[in-house]
mmCIF file of C-alpha atoms in Angstrom:
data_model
loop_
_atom_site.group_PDB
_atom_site.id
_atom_site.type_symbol
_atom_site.label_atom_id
_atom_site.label_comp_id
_atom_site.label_asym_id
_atom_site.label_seq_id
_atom_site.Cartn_x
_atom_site.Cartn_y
_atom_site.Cartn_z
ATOM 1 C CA UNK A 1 15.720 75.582 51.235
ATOM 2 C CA UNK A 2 13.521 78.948 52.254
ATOM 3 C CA UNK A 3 10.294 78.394 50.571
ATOM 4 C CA UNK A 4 7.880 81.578 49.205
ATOM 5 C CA UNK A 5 4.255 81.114 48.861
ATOM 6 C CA UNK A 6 2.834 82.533 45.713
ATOM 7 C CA UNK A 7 -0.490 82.325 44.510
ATOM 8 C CA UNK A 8 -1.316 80.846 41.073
ATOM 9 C CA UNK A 9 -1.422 84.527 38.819
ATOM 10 C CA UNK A 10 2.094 85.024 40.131
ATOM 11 C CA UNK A 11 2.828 82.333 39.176
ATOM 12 C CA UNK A 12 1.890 82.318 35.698
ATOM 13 C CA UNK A 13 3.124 86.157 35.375
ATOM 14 C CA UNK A 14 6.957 84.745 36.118
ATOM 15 C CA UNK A 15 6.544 81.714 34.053
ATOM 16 C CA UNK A 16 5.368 83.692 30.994
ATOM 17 C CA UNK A 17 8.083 86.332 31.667
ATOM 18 C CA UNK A 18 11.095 83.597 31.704
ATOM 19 C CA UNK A 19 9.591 82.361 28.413
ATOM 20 C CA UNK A 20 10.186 85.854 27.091
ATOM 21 C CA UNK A 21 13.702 86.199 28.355
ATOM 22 C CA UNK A 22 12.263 89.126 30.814
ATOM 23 C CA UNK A 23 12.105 88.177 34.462
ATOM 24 C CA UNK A 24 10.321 90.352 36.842
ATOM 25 C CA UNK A 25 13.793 91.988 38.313
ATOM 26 C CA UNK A 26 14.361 93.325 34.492
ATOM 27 C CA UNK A 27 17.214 90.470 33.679
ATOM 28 C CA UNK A 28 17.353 87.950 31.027
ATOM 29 C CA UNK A 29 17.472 84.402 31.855
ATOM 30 C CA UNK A 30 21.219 83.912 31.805
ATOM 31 C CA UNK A 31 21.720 87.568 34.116
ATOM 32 C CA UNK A 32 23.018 87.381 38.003
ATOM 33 C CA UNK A 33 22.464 89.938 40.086
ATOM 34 C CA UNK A 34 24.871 92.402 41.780
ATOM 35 C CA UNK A 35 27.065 90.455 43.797
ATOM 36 C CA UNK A 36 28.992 92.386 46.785
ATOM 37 C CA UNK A 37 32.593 90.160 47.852
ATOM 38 C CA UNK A 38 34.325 91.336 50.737
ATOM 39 C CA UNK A 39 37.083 89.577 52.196
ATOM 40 C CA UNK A 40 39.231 89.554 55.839
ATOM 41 C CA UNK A 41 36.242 90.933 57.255
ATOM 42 C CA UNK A 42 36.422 87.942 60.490
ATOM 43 C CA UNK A 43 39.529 89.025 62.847
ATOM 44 C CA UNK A 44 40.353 85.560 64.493
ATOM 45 C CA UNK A 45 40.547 83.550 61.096
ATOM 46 C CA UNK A 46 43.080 82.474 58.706
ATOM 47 C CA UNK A 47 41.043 83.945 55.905
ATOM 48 C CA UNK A 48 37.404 85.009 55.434
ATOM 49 C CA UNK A 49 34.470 86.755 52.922
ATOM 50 C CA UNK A 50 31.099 87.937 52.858
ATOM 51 C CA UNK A 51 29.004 87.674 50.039
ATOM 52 C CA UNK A 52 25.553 89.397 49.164
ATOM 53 C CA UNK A 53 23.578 88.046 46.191
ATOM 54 C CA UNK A 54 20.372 90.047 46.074
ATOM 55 C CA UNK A 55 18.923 88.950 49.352
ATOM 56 C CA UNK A 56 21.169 86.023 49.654
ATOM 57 C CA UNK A 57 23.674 86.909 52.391
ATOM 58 C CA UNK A 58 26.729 84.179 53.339
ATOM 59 C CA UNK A 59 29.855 84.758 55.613
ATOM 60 C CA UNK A 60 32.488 82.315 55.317
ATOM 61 C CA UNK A 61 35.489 82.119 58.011
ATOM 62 C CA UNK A 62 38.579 79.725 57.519
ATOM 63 C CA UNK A 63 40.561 78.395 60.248
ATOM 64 C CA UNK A 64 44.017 76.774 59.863
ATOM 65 C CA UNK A 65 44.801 74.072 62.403
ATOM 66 C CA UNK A 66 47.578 71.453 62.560
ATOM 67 C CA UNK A 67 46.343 67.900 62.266
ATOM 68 C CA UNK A 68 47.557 64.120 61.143
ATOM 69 C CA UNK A 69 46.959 63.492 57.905
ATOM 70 C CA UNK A 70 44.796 60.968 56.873
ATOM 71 C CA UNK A 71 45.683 57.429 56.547
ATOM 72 C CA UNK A 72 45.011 56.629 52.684
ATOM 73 C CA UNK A 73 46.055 60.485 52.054
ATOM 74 C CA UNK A 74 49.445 60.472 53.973
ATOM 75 C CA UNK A 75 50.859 62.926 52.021
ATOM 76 C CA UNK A 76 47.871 65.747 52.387
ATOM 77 C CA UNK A 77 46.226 68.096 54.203
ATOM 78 C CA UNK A 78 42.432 68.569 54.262
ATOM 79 C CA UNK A 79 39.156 70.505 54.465
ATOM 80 C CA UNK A 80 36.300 69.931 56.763
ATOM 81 C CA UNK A 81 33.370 71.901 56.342
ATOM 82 C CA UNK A 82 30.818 73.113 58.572
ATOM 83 C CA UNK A 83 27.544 74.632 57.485
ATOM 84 C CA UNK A 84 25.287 76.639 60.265
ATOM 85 C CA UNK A 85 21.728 77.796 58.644
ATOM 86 C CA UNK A 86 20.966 80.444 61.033
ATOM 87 C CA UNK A 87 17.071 80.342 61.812
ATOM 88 C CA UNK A 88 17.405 84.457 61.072
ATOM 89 C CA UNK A 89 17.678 83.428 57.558
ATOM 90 C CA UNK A 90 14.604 81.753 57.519
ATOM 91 C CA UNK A 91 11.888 80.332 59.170
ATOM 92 C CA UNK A 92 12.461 77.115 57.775
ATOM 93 C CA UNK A 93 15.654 76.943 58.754
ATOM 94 C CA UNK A 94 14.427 76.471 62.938
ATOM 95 C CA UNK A 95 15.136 72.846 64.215
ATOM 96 C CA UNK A 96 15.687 69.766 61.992
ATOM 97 C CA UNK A 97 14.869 71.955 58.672
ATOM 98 C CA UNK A 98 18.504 73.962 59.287
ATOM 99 C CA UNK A 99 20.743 71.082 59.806
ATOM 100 C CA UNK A 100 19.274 68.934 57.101
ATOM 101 C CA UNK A 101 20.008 71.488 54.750
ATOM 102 C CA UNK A 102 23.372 72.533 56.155
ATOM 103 C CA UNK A 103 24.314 68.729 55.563
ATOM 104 C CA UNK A 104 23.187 68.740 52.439
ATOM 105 C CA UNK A 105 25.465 72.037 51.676
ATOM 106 C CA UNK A 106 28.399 70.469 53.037
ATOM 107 C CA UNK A 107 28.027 67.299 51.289
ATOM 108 C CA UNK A 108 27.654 69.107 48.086
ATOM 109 C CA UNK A 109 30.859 70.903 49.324
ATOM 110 C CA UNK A 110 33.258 67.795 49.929
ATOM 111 C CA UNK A 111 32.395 66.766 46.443
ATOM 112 C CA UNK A 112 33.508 70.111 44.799
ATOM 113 C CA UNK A 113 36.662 70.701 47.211
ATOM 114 C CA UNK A 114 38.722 67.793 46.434
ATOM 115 C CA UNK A 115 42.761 67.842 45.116
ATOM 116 C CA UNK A 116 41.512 68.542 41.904
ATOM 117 C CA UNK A 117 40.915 71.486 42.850
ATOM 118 C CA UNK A 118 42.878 72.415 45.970
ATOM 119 C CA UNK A 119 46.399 71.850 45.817
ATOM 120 C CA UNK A 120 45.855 69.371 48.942
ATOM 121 C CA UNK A 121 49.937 68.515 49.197
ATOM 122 C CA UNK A 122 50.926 71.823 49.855
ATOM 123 C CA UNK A 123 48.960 71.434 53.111
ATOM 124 C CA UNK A 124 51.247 68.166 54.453
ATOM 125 C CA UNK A 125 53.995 69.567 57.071
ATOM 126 C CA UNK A 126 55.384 66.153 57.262
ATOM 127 C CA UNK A 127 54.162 62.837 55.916
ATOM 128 C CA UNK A 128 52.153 60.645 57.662
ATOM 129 C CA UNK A 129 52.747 63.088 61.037
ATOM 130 C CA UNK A 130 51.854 66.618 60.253
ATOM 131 C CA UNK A 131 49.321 68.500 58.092
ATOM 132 C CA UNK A 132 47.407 71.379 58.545
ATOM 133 C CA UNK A 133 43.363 71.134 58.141
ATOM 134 C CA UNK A 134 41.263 73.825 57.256
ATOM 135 C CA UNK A 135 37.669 74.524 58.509
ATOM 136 C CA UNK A 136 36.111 75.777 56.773
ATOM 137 C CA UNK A 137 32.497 77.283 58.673
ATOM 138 C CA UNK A 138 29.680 78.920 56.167
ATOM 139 C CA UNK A 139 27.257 80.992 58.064
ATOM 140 C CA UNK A 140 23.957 81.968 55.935
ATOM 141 C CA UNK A 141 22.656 85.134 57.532
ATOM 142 C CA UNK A 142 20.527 85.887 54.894
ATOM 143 C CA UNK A 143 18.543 83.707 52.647
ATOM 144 C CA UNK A 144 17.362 85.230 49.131
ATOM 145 C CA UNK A 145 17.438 82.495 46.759
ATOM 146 C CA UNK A 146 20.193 80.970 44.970
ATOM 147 C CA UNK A 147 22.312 79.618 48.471
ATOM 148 C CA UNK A 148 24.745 77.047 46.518
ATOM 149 C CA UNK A 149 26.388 79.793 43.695
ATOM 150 C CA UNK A 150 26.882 82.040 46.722
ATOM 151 C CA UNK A 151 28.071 79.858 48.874
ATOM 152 C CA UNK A 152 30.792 78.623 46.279
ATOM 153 C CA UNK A 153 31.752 82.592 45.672
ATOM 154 C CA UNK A 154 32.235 82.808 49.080
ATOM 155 C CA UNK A 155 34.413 79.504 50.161
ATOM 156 C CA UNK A 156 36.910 80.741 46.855
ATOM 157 C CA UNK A 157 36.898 84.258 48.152
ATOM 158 C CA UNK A 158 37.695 82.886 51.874
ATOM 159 C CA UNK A 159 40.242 80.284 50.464
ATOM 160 C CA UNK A 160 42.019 83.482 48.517
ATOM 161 C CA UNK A 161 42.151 85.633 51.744
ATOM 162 C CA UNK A 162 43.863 82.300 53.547
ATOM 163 C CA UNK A 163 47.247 82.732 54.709
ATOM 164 C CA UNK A 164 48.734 79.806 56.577
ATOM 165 C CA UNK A 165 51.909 80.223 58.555
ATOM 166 C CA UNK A 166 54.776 78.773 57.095
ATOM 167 C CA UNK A 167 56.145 76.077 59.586
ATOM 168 C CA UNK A 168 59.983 74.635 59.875
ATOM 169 C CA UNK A 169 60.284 71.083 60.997
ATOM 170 C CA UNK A 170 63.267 69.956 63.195
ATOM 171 C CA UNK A 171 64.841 67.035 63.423
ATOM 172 C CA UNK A 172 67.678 66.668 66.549
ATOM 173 C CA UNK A 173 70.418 63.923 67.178
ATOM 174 C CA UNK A 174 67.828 61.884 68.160
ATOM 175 C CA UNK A 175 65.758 61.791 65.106
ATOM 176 C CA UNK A 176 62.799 63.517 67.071
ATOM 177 C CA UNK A 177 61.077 66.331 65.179
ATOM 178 C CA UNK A 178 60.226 69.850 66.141
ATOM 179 C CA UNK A 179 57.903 71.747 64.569
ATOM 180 C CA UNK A 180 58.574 75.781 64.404
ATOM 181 C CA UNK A 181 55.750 78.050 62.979
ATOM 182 C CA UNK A 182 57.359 81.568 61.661
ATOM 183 C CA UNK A 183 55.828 84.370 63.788
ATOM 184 C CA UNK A 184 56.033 87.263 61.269
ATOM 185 C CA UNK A 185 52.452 87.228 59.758
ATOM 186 C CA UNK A 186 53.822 87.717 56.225
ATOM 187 C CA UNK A 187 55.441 84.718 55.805
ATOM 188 C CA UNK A 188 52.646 82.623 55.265
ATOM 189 C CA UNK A 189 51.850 79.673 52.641
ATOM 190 C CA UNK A 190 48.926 81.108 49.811
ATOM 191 C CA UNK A 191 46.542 78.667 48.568
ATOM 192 C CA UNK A 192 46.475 78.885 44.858
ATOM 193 C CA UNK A 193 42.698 79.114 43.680
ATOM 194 C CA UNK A 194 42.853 79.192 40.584
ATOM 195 C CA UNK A 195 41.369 75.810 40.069
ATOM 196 C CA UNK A 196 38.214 75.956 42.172
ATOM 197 C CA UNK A 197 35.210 75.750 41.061
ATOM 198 C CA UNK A 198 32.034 77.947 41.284
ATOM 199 C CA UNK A 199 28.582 76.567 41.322
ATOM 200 C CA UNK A 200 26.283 77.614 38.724
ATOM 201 C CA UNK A 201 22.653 76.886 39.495
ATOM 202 C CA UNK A 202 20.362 76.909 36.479
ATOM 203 C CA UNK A 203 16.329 76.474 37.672
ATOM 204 C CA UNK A 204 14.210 74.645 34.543
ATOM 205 C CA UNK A 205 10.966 77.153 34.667
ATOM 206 C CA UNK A 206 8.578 76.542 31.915
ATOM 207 C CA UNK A 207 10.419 75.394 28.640
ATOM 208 C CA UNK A 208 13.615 77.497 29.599
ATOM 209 C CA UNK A 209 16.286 77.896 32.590
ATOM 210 C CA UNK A 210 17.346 80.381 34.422
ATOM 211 C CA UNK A 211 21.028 81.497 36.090
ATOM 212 C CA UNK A 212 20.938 82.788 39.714
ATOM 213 C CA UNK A 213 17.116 82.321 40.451
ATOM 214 C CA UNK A 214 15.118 84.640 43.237
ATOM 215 C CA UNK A 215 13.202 83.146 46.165
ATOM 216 C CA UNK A 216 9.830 83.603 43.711
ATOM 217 C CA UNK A 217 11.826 82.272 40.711
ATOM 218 C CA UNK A 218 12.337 79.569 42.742
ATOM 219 C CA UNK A 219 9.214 78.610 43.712
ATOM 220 C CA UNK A 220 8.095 78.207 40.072
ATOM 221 C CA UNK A 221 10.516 75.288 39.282
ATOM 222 C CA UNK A 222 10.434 72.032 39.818
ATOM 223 C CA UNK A 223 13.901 71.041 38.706
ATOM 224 C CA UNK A 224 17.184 72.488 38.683
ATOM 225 C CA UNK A 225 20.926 71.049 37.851
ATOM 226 C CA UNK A 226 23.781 72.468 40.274
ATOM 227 C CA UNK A 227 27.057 72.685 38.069
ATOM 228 C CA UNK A 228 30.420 73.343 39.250
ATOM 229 C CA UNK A 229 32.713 74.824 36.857
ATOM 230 C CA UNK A 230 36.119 76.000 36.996
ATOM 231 C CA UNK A 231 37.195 79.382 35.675
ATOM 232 C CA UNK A 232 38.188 77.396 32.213
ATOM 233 C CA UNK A 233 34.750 76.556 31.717
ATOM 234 C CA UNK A 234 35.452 73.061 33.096
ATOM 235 C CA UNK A 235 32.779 70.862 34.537
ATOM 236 C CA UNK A 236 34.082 69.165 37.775
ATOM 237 C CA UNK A 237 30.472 68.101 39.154
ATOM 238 C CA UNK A 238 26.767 67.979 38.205
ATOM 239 C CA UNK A 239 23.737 67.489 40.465
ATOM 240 C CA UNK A 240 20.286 67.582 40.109
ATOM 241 C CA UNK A 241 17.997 68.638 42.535
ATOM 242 C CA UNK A 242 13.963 68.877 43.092
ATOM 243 C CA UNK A 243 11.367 66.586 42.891
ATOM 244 C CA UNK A 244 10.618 67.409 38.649
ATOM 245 C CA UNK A 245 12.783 65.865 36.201
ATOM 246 C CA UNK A 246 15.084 66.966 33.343
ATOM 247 C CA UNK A 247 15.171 65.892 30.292
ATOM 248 C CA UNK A 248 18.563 65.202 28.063
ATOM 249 C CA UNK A 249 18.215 67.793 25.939
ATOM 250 C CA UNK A 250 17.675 70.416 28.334
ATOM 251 C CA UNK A 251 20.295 69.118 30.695
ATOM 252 C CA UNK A 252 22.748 69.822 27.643
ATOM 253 C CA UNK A 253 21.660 72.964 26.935
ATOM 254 C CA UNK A 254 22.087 73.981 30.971
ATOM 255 C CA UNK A 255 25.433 72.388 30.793
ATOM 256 C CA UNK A 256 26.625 74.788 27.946
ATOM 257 C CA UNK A 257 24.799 77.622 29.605
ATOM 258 C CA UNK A 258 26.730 77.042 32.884
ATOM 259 C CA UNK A 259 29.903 77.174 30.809
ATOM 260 C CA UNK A 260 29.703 80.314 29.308
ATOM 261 C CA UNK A 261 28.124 82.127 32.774
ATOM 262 C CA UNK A 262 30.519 80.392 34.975
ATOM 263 C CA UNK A 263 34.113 81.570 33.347
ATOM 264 C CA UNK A 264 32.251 85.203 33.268
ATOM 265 C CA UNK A 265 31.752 84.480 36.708
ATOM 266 C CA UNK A 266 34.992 83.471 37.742
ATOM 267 C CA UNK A 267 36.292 86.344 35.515
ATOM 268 C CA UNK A 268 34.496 89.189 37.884
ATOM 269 C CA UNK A 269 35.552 87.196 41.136
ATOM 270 C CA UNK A 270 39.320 87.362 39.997
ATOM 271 C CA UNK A 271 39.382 90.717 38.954
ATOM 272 C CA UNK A 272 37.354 92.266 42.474
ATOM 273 C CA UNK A 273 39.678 90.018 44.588
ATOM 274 C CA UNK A 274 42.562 91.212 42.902
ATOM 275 C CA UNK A 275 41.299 94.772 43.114
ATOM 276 C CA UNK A 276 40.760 94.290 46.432
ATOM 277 C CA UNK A 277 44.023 93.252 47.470
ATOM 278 C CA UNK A 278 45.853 95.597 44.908
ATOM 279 C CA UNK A 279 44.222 98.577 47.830
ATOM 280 C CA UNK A 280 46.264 96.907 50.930
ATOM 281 C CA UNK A 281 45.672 98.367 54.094
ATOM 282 C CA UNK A 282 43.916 101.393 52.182
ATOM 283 C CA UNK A 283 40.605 99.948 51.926
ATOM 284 C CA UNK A 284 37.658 100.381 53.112
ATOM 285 C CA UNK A 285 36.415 98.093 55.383
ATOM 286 C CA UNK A 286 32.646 97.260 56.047
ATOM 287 C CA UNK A 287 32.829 94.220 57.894
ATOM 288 C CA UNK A 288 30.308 91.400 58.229
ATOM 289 C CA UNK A 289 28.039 93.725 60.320
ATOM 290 C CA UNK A 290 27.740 96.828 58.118
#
């Protein structure tokens, strides 16, 4: 994670704010801020987004390649993810200090993406022989707090932009197969996202938590829970991170708060993607370097 130095009256000022349900941005505990979703913005992918969360800037590109399923999945496709922490972001994020934390992203991203919440069959060409595999590569270019709930916005975003070709196979006399991919780029497979999660962070500061903490709001906890809940306020996975504890009251209390924020959440995503798509070719396009 980017770390902040503040000194101890900043401290206190934040603190005392939370407790008051007024943080120093002028939200209330359970408030994100504006979040910016913008997808196809990455030419050479199968789908891709860019999200901005205050500071916190992510660009996610998904590539669709054909692979062999796996053998205790035969049926399936898969994702493999792939998490670079540019050291742009952050200082922190030069050497060793990048890649542990980009394996500790992707980690936290295997155990979210599963066929609970991907349809994972409609990836499988042919059993046992054929799938197709998506990578699925998260790029932070800017780190402002809050990485793992904009991370998640992005990966659904990408995953919604995702169009896979839609392939034939053929079998001859011989019983050998042949694999034709359709070359008109709107025939193509959708993965249906309606299912995936989003990760709602809640940081314990003071006696209360807080939704979509800043770098500063950060720095004044010692404990937060990572939830991932699906857009019908489901909870799919629960991890705690930090070196303070929790205890079980307050982890119920951030369970039900995740609830109610995430299917708000996943409410907003829906409708901008939609939106988005509803404007075809129309739109405006800013692209991951605007």
């Amino acid at each position: 994670m980017a770390f902040v130095s503040l000194s101890e009256a900043e401290k206190v000022y934040i603190v005392h704010g939370v407790q008051e349900d007024l943080r120093v941005d002028g939200r209330g505990c359970e408030d994100y801020r504006c979040v910016e979703v913008e997808t196809d913005v990455v030419s050479n992918t199968s789908g891709s987004a860019r999200v901005k969360l205050g500071h916190t800037d992510i660009l996610v590109g998904v590539k669709a390649e054909m692979g062999v399923p796996k053998l205790e999945k035969p049926n399936e496709g898969y994702l493999e993810f792939f998490v670079d922490c540019s050291a742009n972001a952050a200082p922190e994020f030069e050497g060793r200090g990048g890649d542990d934390l980009g394996t500790e992203i992707a980690n936290t991203l295997y155990r979210i993406f599963n066929k609970s919440s991907v349809d994972l069959k409609s990836l499988c060409i042919s059993a046992q022989e054929h799938c197709w595999v998506l990578y699925v590569d998260v790029l932070l270019l800017e780190c402002g707090g809050n990485l793992f709930d904009a991370i998640s916005i992005a990966v659904k975003a990408a995953l919604f932009n995702t169009r896979i070709p839609r392939v034939r196979v053929l079998e001859d006399e011989e019983g050998s197969k042949d694999i034709e991919l359709s070359d008109d780029p709107y025939d193509c497979i959708r993965l249906s996202v309606e299912n995936v999660p989003c990760i709602v962070t809640l940081c314990k500061i003071g006696y209360r938590h807080v939704v979509d903490a800043t770098l500063q709001e950060e720095a004044c906890s010692l404990a937060s829970l990572l939830v991932s809940v699906t857009s019908k306020g489901v909870v799919t996975c629960m991890r705690k991170v930090g070196k303070g504890s929790l205890d079980p009251e307050s982890i119920f209390e951030m369970m039900e708060t995740s609830k109610r924020v995430g299917k708000a959440l996943h409410v907003s995503l829906q409708s901008v993607l939609h939106k988005e798509e509803s404007l075809g070719p129309k739109r405006q396009k800013v692209g991951f370097l605007g």
